[in-house]
Tab-separated table of C-alpha atoms in Angstrom:
chain	number	residue	atom	x	y	z
A	213	MET	CA	23.856	-9.688	10.726
A	214	GLU	CA	20.311	-8.871	9.612
A	215	THR	CA	18.024	-10.701	7.207
A	216	ILE	CA	15.959	-8.165	5.303
A	217	LEU	CA	12.655	-9.330	3.862
A	218	PHE	CA	11.237	-7.269	1.019
A	219	LEU	CA	7.500	-7.948	1.131
A	220	ALA	CA	5.155	-7.067	-1.734
A	221	HIS	CA	2.187	-8.218	-3.778
A	222	PRO	CA	1.606	-7.983	-7.543
A	223	GLY	CA	-1.138	-5.843	-8.993
A	224	ALA	CA	-4.027	-6.980	-11.158
A	225	ASP	CA	-1.666	-7.201	-14.143
A	226	GLY	CA	0.657	-9.550	-12.271
A	227	ALA	CA	3.468	-6.994	-12.009
A	228	LEU	CA	4.874	-5.057	-9.072
A	229	GLY	CA	3.770	-1.434	-9.098
A	230	PRO	CA	5.874	1.716	-8.622
A	231	SER	CA	5.400	1.824	-4.836
A	232	ALA	CA	6.653	-1.760	-4.501
A	233	LEU	CA	9.710	-1.042	-6.641
A	234	GLN	CA	10.414	2.049	-4.530
A	235	ALA	CA	10.264	-0.056	-1.357
A	236	LEU	CA	12.640	-2.514	-3.027
A	237	THR	CA	15.136	0.304	-3.494
A	238	ALA	CA	14.891	1.035	0.248
A	239	ALA	CA	15.364	-2.644	1.122
A	240	ARG	CA	18.401	-2.890	-1.161
A	241	SER	CA	19.981	0.187	0.406
A	242	LEU	CA	19.615	-1.340	3.871
A	243	ALA	CA	21.126	-4.608	2.666
A	244	ALA	CA	24.053	-2.737	1.129
A	245	GLY	CA	24.680	-0.713	4.282
A	246	LEU	CA	24.385	-3.495	6.866
A	247	ALA	CA	27.480	-5.686	6.811
A	248	GLY	CA	26.715	-9.375	6.451
A	249	SER	CA	23.015	-8.805	5.791
A	250	THR	CA	20.936	-10.889	3.396
A	251	LEU	CA	18.109	-9.672	1.185
A	252	VAL	CA	15.132	-11.989	0.700
A	253	ALA	CA	12.107	-11.244	-1.484
A	254	GLY	CA	8.693	-12.379	-0.256
A	255	LEU	CA	5.648	-12.181	-2.524
A	256	VAL	CA	1.959	-12.717	-1.781
A	257	GLY	CA	-0.604	-13.255	-4.543
A	258	GLY	CA	-2.449	-15.640	-6.776
A	259	ASP	CA	0.421	-16.134	-9.245
A	260	VAL	CA	3.652	-14.353	-8.374
A	261	GLN	CA	6.091	-15.844	-10.889
A	262	SER	CA	5.881	-12.848	-13.242
A	263	ALA	CA	6.492	-10.463	-10.352
A	264	ALA	CA	9.463	-12.544	-9.190
A	265	ASN	CA	10.907	-12.576	-12.700
A	266	GLN	CA	10.479	-8.799	-12.836
A	267	ILE	CA	12.890	-8.360	-9.902
A	268	ALA	CA	15.080	-11.411	-10.542
A	269	ALA	CA	18.187	-9.219	-10.764
A	270	CYS	CA	17.533	-7.255	-7.551
A	271	GLY	CA	20.154	-9.177	-5.584
A	272	ALA	CA	17.817	-11.196	-3.368
A	273	ALA	CA	19.333	-14.434	-2.115
A	274	ARG	CA	15.925	-16.137	-2.040
A	275	PHE	CA	12.508	-15.609	-3.553
A	276	LEU	CA	9.725	-16.831	-1.271
A	277	ALA	CA	6.065	-16.956	-2.235
A	278	ALA	CA	2.731	-17.441	-0.525
A	279	ALA	CA	0.751	-18.034	-3.686
A	280	GLY	CA	-2.505	-19.582	-4.820
A	281	PRO	CA	-6.215	-18.782	-5.066
A	282	ASP	CA	-6.429	-18.033	-1.347
A	283	PHE	CA	-4.059	-15.074	-1.838
A	284	GLU	CA	-5.396	-13.723	-5.118
A	285	SER	CA	-7.376	-10.954	-3.405
A	286	SER	CA	-6.753	-8.870	-0.335
A	287	ARG	CA	-8.143	-10.522	2.801
A	288	TYR	CA	-6.876	-9.807	6.294
A	289	SER	CA	-7.043	-13.327	7.705
A	290	SER	CA	-5.126	-14.959	4.854
A	291	ASP	CA	-2.716	-12.063	4.255
A	292	ILE	CA	-1.635	-11.937	7.887
A	293	ALA	CA	-1.039	-15.694	7.899
A	294	ALA	CA	0.997	-15.381	4.698
A	295	THR	CA	3.056	-12.520	6.111
A	296	GLU	CA	3.742	-14.463	9.293
A	297	ALA	CA	4.808	-17.557	7.341
A	298	LEU	CA	7.083	-15.604	4.982
A	299	ALA	CA	8.771	-13.715	7.836
A	300	LYS	CA	9.388	-16.931	9.785
A	301	THR	CA	10.693	-18.810	6.760
A	302	ALA	CA	13.072	-15.984	5.911
A	303	GLY	CA	14.137	-15.493	9.519
A	304	ALA	CA	13.543	-11.811	8.910
A	305	ALA	CA	14.872	-9.203	11.301
A	306	LEU	CA	13.705	-6.321	9.091
A	307	VAL	CA	10.616	-6.385	6.881
A	308	VAL	CA	10.412	-3.621	4.263
A	309	ALA	CA	7.112	-3.185	2.417
A	310	PRO	CA	5.313	-0.576	0.317
A	311	ALA	CA	2.498	1.324	2.036
A	312	THR	CA	-0.274	-0.064	-0.140
A	313	SER	CA	-3.817	-0.362	1.176
A	314	ARG	CA	-3.431	-4.146	1.288
A	315	LEU	CA	-0.250	-4.151	3.374
A	316	ASN	CA	-1.124	-1.091	5.450
A	317	ARG	CA	-3.992	-2.898	7.106
A	318	VAL	CA	-2.256	-6.192	7.794
A	319	LEU	CA	1.353	-5.579	8.849
A	320	ALA	CA	0.616	-4.157	12.298
A	321	GLY	CA	-1.175	-7.379	13.173
A	322	ALA	CA	1.681	-9.446	11.771
A	323	ALA	CA	4.186	-7.493	13.861
A	324	GLN	CA	2.088	-8.158	16.954
A	325	ARG	CA	1.898	-11.888	16.240
A	326	LEU	CA	5.653	-12.101	15.758
A	327	GLY	CA	6.465	-10.027	18.835
A	328	GLY	CA	7.984	-7.271	16.747
A	329	ARG	CA	7.450	-3.571	16.136
A	330	ILE	CA	6.213	-1.552	13.184
A	331	ASP	CA	6.694	1.981	11.861
A	332	ALA	CA	4.452	3.341	9.123
A	333	HIS	CA	4.876	6.436	6.939
A	334	VAL	CA	8.601	5.818	6.643
A	335	THR	CA	10.124	8.337	4.222
A	336	GLY	CA	13.747	7.254	4.269
A	337	VAL	CA	16.105	4.517	5.438
A	338	ALA	CA	19.809	4.673	6.191
A	339	VAL	CA	22.540	2.947	8.185
A	340	ALA	CA	24.413	4.716	10.992
A	341	GLU	CA	27.161	3.041	13.001
A	342	GLY	CA	26.113	-0.336	11.691
A	343	GLN	CA	22.461	0.065	12.703
A	344	PRO	CA	19.379	0.780	10.561
A	345	VAL	CA	17.870	4.243	10.936
A	346	VAL	CA	14.526	5.283	9.479
A	347	THR	CA	13.110	8.722	8.865
A	348	ARG	CA	9.454	9.549	9.225
A	349	TRP	CA	7.285	12.629	9.574
A	350	TYR	CA	4.861	13.649	12.317
A	351	TYR	CA	2.200	16.320	12.705
A	352	ARG	CA	1.202	16.490	9.050
A	353	GLN	CA	4.787	16.460	7.817
A	354	ARG	CA	5.870	19.404	9.970
A	355	LEU	CA	8.214	17.429	12.233
A	356	GLU	CA	10.853	14.995	11.028
A	357	ALA	CA	12.313	12.284	13.254
A	358	GLU	CA	14.958	9.599	12.929
A	359	LEU	CA	14.194	6.317	14.677
A	360	GLN	CA	16.152	3.257	15.726
A	361	ARG	CA	14.797	0.089	17.340
A	362	THR	CA	16.432	-2.920	18.940
A	363	ARG	CA	13.295	-5.100	18.876
A	364	ARG	CA	13.098	-7.516	15.983
A	365	PRO	CA	11.391	-8.164	13.652
A	366	TRP	CA	10.998	-4.528	12.708
A	367	PHE	CA	8.381	-3.834	10.030
A	368	LEU	CA	8.798	-0.729	7.856
A	369	LEU	CA	6.035	0.613	5.599
A	370	ILE	CA	7.602	2.905	2.994
A	371	ASP	CA	5.457	5.817	1.812
A	372	PRO	CA	5.125	6.066	-1.987
A	373	GLY	CA	7.360	8.569	-3.730
A	374	CYS	CA	10.126	8.491	-1.106
A	375	ALA	CA	12.669	6.535	-3.142
A	376	ALA	CA	13.503	5.964	-6.753
A	377	ALA	CA	11.827	2.907	-8.218
A	378	TRP	CA	14.240	0.007	-8.717
A	379	THR	CA	14.997	-0.728	-12.336
A	380	GLY	CA	16.684	-3.832	-13.601
A	381	ALA	CA	16.494	-6.403	-16.320
A	382	PRO	CA	13.912	-9.154	-15.806
A	383	GLY	CA	15.089	-12.723	-15.521
A	384	ALA	CA	14.025	-16.143	-14.317
A	385	ALA	CA	13.655	-16.272	-10.547
A	386	ALA	CA	13.629	-19.558	-8.659
A	387	VAL	CA	10.610	-19.147	-6.417
A	388	GLU	CA	10.344	-21.201	-3.229
A	389	PRO	CA	6.713	-21.862	-2.244
A	390	VAL	CA	5.921	-21.305	1.426
A	391	ALA	CA	3.127	-23.369	2.934
A	392	VAL	CA	0.519	-21.295	4.786
A	393	ALA	CA	-1.915	-23.137	7.027
A	394	LEU	CA	-5.406	-21.694	6.569
A	395	ALA	CA	-8.447	-22.933	8.461
A	396	ASP	CA	-12.004	-22.592	7.219
A	397	ALA	CA	-12.350	-19.566	9.475
A	398	ASN	CA	-9.620	-17.837	7.452
A	399	ARG	CA	-11.722	-18.194	4.309
A	400	ARG	CA	-15.031	-16.807	5.560
A	401	THR	CA	-14.519	-13.576	3.638
A	402	SER	CA	-14.611	-13.894	-0.126
A	403	VAL	CA	-14.270	-11.358	-2.922
A	404	THR	CA	-17.193	-11.655	-5.328
A	405	GLY	CA	-16.206	-8.794	-7.605
A	406	VAL	CA	-14.576	-5.411	-7.897
A	407	ARG	CA	-16.500	-2.191	-8.465
A	408	VAL	CA	-14.535	0.816	-9.667
A	409	PRO	CA	-15.718	4.221	-10.838
A	410	PRO	CA	-15.588	5.011	-14.555
A	411	ALA	CA	-12.252	6.394	-15.703
A	412	ASP	CA	-13.667	9.889	-16.089
A	413	GLN	CA	-14.851	9.854	-12.464
A	414	GLN	CA	-11.558	8.640	-11.002
A	415	THR	CA	-9.827	11.851	-9.962
A	416	ILE	CA	-7.274	10.651	-7.380
A	417	ARG	CA	-4.304	9.096	-9.177
A	418	PRO	CA	-1.287	8.695	-6.832
A	419	ASP	CA	1.035	7.643	-9.674
A	420	ALA	CA	0.157	10.554	-11.982
A	421	LYS	CA	3.003	12.799	-13.103
A	422	LEU	CA	0.957	15.958	-12.451
A	423	LEU	CA	-1.115	17.110	-9.490
A	424	PHE	CA	-3.768	19.673	-10.471
A	425	VAL	CA	-5.119	21.576	-7.479
A	426	ALA	CA	-8.289	23.650	-7.650
A	427	GLY	CA	-8.953	26.420	-5.159
A	428	ALA	CA	-12.106	28.212	-4.065
A	429	GLY	CA	-11.607	30.885	-6.705
A	430	TRP	CA	-13.140	28.567	-9.315
A	431	THR	CA	-16.573	28.970	-7.699
A	432	LYS	CA	-16.388	32.679	-6.831
A	433	ALA	CA	-17.838	35.521	-8.892
A	434	GLN	CA	-15.657	36.204	-11.930
A	435	ALA	CA	-14.884	39.455	-13.749
A	436	ASP	CA	-18.432	39.640	-15.113
A	437	GLY	CA	-19.834	39.395	-11.592
A	438	LYS	CA	-21.221	35.889	-12.092
A	439	ALA	CA	-20.126	32.558	-10.652
A	440	ARG	CA	-19.376	29.971	-13.328
A	441	ALA	CA	-19.112	26.705	-11.406
A	442	ASP	CA	-20.596	24.657	-14.270
A	443	GLU	CA	-17.972	25.950	-16.696
A	444	ALA	CA	-15.261	25.342	-14.104
A	445	GLU	CA	-16.344	21.709	-13.791
A	446	LYS	CA	-16.188	21.176	-17.547
A	447	LEU	CA	-12.754	22.789	-17.873
A	448	ILE	CA	-11.240	20.841	-14.988
A	449	LEU	CA	-12.716	17.469	-15.939
A	450	GLU	CA	-11.674	17.934	-19.556
A	451	PHE	CA	-8.117	18.693	-18.468
A	452	LEU	CA	-8.022	15.691	-16.118
A	453	GLY	CA	-9.384	13.401	-18.811
A	454	ARG	CA	-6.791	14.472	-21.365
A	455	THR	CA	-3.782	14.496	-19.065
A	456	GLN	CA	-4.725	11.783	-16.546
A	457	ALA	CA	-3.536	14.170	-13.833
A	458	SER	CA	-4.533	13.705	-10.208
A	459	LEU	CA	-6.977	16.197	-8.687
A	460	GLY	CA	-6.335	18.015	-5.431
A	461	SER	CA	-8.224	20.712	-3.591
A	462	THR	CA	-7.818	23.328	-0.922
A	463	LYS	CA	-9.760	22.993	2.321
A	464	SER	CA	-11.658	26.180	1.544
A	465	LEU	CA	-13.091	24.632	-1.607
A	466	VAL	CA	-14.220	21.321	-0.126
A	467	ASP	CA	-15.813	23.181	2.796
A	468	LEU	CA	-17.934	25.429	0.580
A	469	SER	CA	-20.880	23.036	0.472
A	470	GLY	CA	-21.463	23.629	4.165
A	471	GLU	CA	-21.514	27.379	3.629
A	472	GLY	CA	-24.234	27.430	0.989
A	473	HIS	CA	-21.889	28.350	-1.870
A	474	ALA	CA	-21.610	26.779	-5.313
A	475	VAL	CA	-19.404	23.696	-5.314
A	476	LEU	CA	-17.646	21.432	-7.776
A	477	LYS	CA	-19.763	18.290	-7.554
A	478	PHE	CA	-16.872	15.871	-8.101
A	479	MET	CA	-14.785	17.350	-5.275
A	480	THR	CA	-14.661	15.676	-1.850
A	481	HIS	CA	-12.480	15.829	1.259
A	482	LEU	CA	-10.490	12.919	-0.209
A	483	ASN	CA	-9.082	15.414	-2.715
A	484	GLN	CA	-7.931	17.810	-0.011
A	485	VAL	CA	-4.233	18.707	-0.010
A	486	GLY	CA	-2.539	20.537	2.834
A	487	GLN	CA	-2.123	20.696	6.601
A	488	THR	CA	-5.392	18.830	7.236
A	489	GLY	CA	-5.309	16.853	4.002
A	490	SER	CA	-2.811	14.769	2.076
A	491	THR	CA	0.824	15.432	1.201
A	492	PRO	CA	1.203	13.889	-2.263
A	493	ARG	CA	4.501	13.266	-4.038
A	494	HIS	CA	3.895	13.958	-7.712
A	495	PRO	CA	6.801	15.186	-9.890
A	496	LYS	CA	4.877	18.327	-10.866
A	497	GLY	CA	2.044	20.393	-9.419
A	498	LEU	CA	-0.202	23.144	-10.779
A	499	ALA	CA	-2.281	25.222	-8.360
A	500	THR	CA	-5.209	27.175	-9.833
A	501	CYS	CA	-7.371	29.777	-8.111
A	502	CYS	CA	-5.689	28.973	-4.788
A	503	HIS	CA	-4.741	31.526	-2.150
A	504	GLY	CA	-1.545	29.558	-1.468
A	505	GLU	CA	-1.356	30.151	2.270
A	506	GLU	CA	0.707	27.864	4.483
A	507	PRO	CA	-2.107	25.478	5.551
A	508	HIS	CA	-2.446	24.560	1.887
A	509	THR	CA	1.141	24.744	0.645
A	510	VAL	CA	2.429	22.538	3.461
A	511	GLY	CA	0.913	19.706	1.446
A	512	TRP	CA	3.098	20.664	-1.513
A	513	ARG	CA	6.478	20.251	0.133
A	514	PHE	CA	7.136	16.945	-1.656
A	515	ILE	CA	6.129	18.226	-5.110
A	516	ASN	CA	9.305	18.673	-7.145
A	517	GLU	CA	8.148	21.434	-9.519
A	518	ARG	CA	5.408	23.830	-8.385
A	519	ARG	CA	3.508	26.233	-10.616
A	520	ALA	CA	0.449	28.363	-9.966
A	521	ILE	CA	-2.146	30.430	-11.823
A	522	ASN	CA	-3.573	33.418	-9.974
A	523	LEU	CA	-4.824	36.854	-10.992
A	524	ASN	CA	-3.175	38.468	-7.964
A	525	PRO	CA	0.577	39.079	-8.562
A	526	ASN	CA	1.019	39.556	-4.808
A	527	CYS	CA	-0.585	36.277	-3.771
A	528	SER	CA	1.482	34.082	-1.493
A	529	TRP	CA	2.348	31.773	-4.390
A	530	ALA	CA	4.493	34.661	-5.636
A	531	GLN	CA	6.334	34.828	-2.306
A	532	GLY	CA	8.619	31.873	-2.914
A	533	LYS	CA	6.051	29.086	-2.724
A	534	ALA	CA	5.879	28.480	-6.470
A	535	ASP	CA	8.677	27.986	-8.977
A	536	VAL	CA	6.577	29.744	-11.626
A	537	LEU	CA	3.539	31.998	-11.156
A	538	TYR	CA	1.265	32.769	-14.096
A	539	VAL	CA	-0.604	36.012	-13.417
A	540	ALA	CA	-3.669	35.249	-15.492
A	541	ASP	CA	-7.312	34.165	-15.461
A	542	ALA	CA	-7.399	30.426	-14.767
A	543	PHE	CA	-10.568	30.039	-16.840
A	544	ALA	CA	-8.881	31.521	-19.899
A	545	VAL	CA	-5.617	29.632	-19.357
A	546	MET	CA	-7.213	26.217	-18.897
A	547	ARG	CA	-9.569	26.793	-21.821
A	548	LYS	CA	-6.551	27.439	-24.059
A	549	VAL	CA	-4.591	24.537	-22.587
A	550	ASN	CA	-7.466	22.166	-23.324
A	551	GLU	CA	-7.516	23.410	-26.902
A	552	LEU	CA	-3.795	22.726	-27.301
A	553	LEU	CA	-3.670	19.327	-25.611
A	554	PRO	CA	-5.103	17.250	-28.501
A	555	ALA	CA	-2.326	18.518	-30.795
A	556	LYS	CA	0.246	17.004	-28.385
A	557	ALA	CA	-1.537	13.710	-27.931
C-alpha cells in the first residue's frame, strides 16, 4: 500500500499550469495501478484554494496546503521546509511533482532530509507486478531506462510534455492547512520584485504549440550573393510575435558569433535544440534553413509533427526526418506567411 503525494504550486494567476496537470495525470495513473494506494494532493503557495478547487475532482483523498505569505514566492529554505512538512503529514511513499524551476531546485534536498531518493527527468510512469516503474532518458535522450526503487519516499520529477494534462470539472476542495515551522534564518531571502523581458524579446516558450527552429542558412549568402541577417531577424521576430511560437536554433547558428560570421542578435545557446541542446516537446515543429543532421534532429524526437523548409531537395530532412519538406526559399516563404497571418488572427 503506497500513499502518493502529488506536489505542485500555483502560478502567478493562482492556477496550476500545464506541467502540473500533466504530473497529476502521472500521479493518478500510479494510484490507479497500485492496489490499495491513496492519492493526496499537496500544494505550496501564497493562496492555494483556487488551485485546489481546480483539481477538486482529481480523486485525491486529501488536499494539504502549505500556504501563506512565506510561500508566495520561490525560496529554497521555505520551500524545502514546506515539502518536508507536506510529505510527513501525508505519510507519502511516492512524491510526484512537475519539473518546474521552483521544484527542480528543492526536491533533491527534501529527499535527502527525509532519507529518500529522487529521480529527475522522468518521462513515464507505470506499474509492473504491483511495483511502480519509471522511465527516464540518459545521454541526451539517446538511451532509455526503466527504474525501480525500494527506498521510500521516492520523489519523481515529471518532465513537461510527457503526459496528457488532467482535465476535470472544478469544484470545492476541503483544504487542510499544514503548519510549517520557519525560523528567522528561513526568511533571510526575500523577493523584492520580478523582472521579465518584454513580450517581443521572450523567445523561449515551453508551452507554445509550435517550435520554430532557425538554422545557419539564415545568415549565409543568399541567391544574390549577399547575406541578409537583418532581414532574417525581422522576418523571424515578426513570425514569433504573431504566432507566439517558441524559438529554437541549431548549434551551428549559435556558434557563428565565435567564427566572425553574421549572427541573429536575439539568438543564444539557450535556444539551442539537439544533441548538445534541449529536447522540447511541442506539438508541432518547423525547421528553416537547417541542415537537419542527426546532432540537431535528435532534439526533435518528441515533436509530434515535423516540417522543414530547405532549398536542397536532398537535404537530410527529406530522408525521413520530416513529415513534410517544403523545397523553397525560407525568406520568401516566411515573408508570405507573415503577410497571411493577420488575416487568420
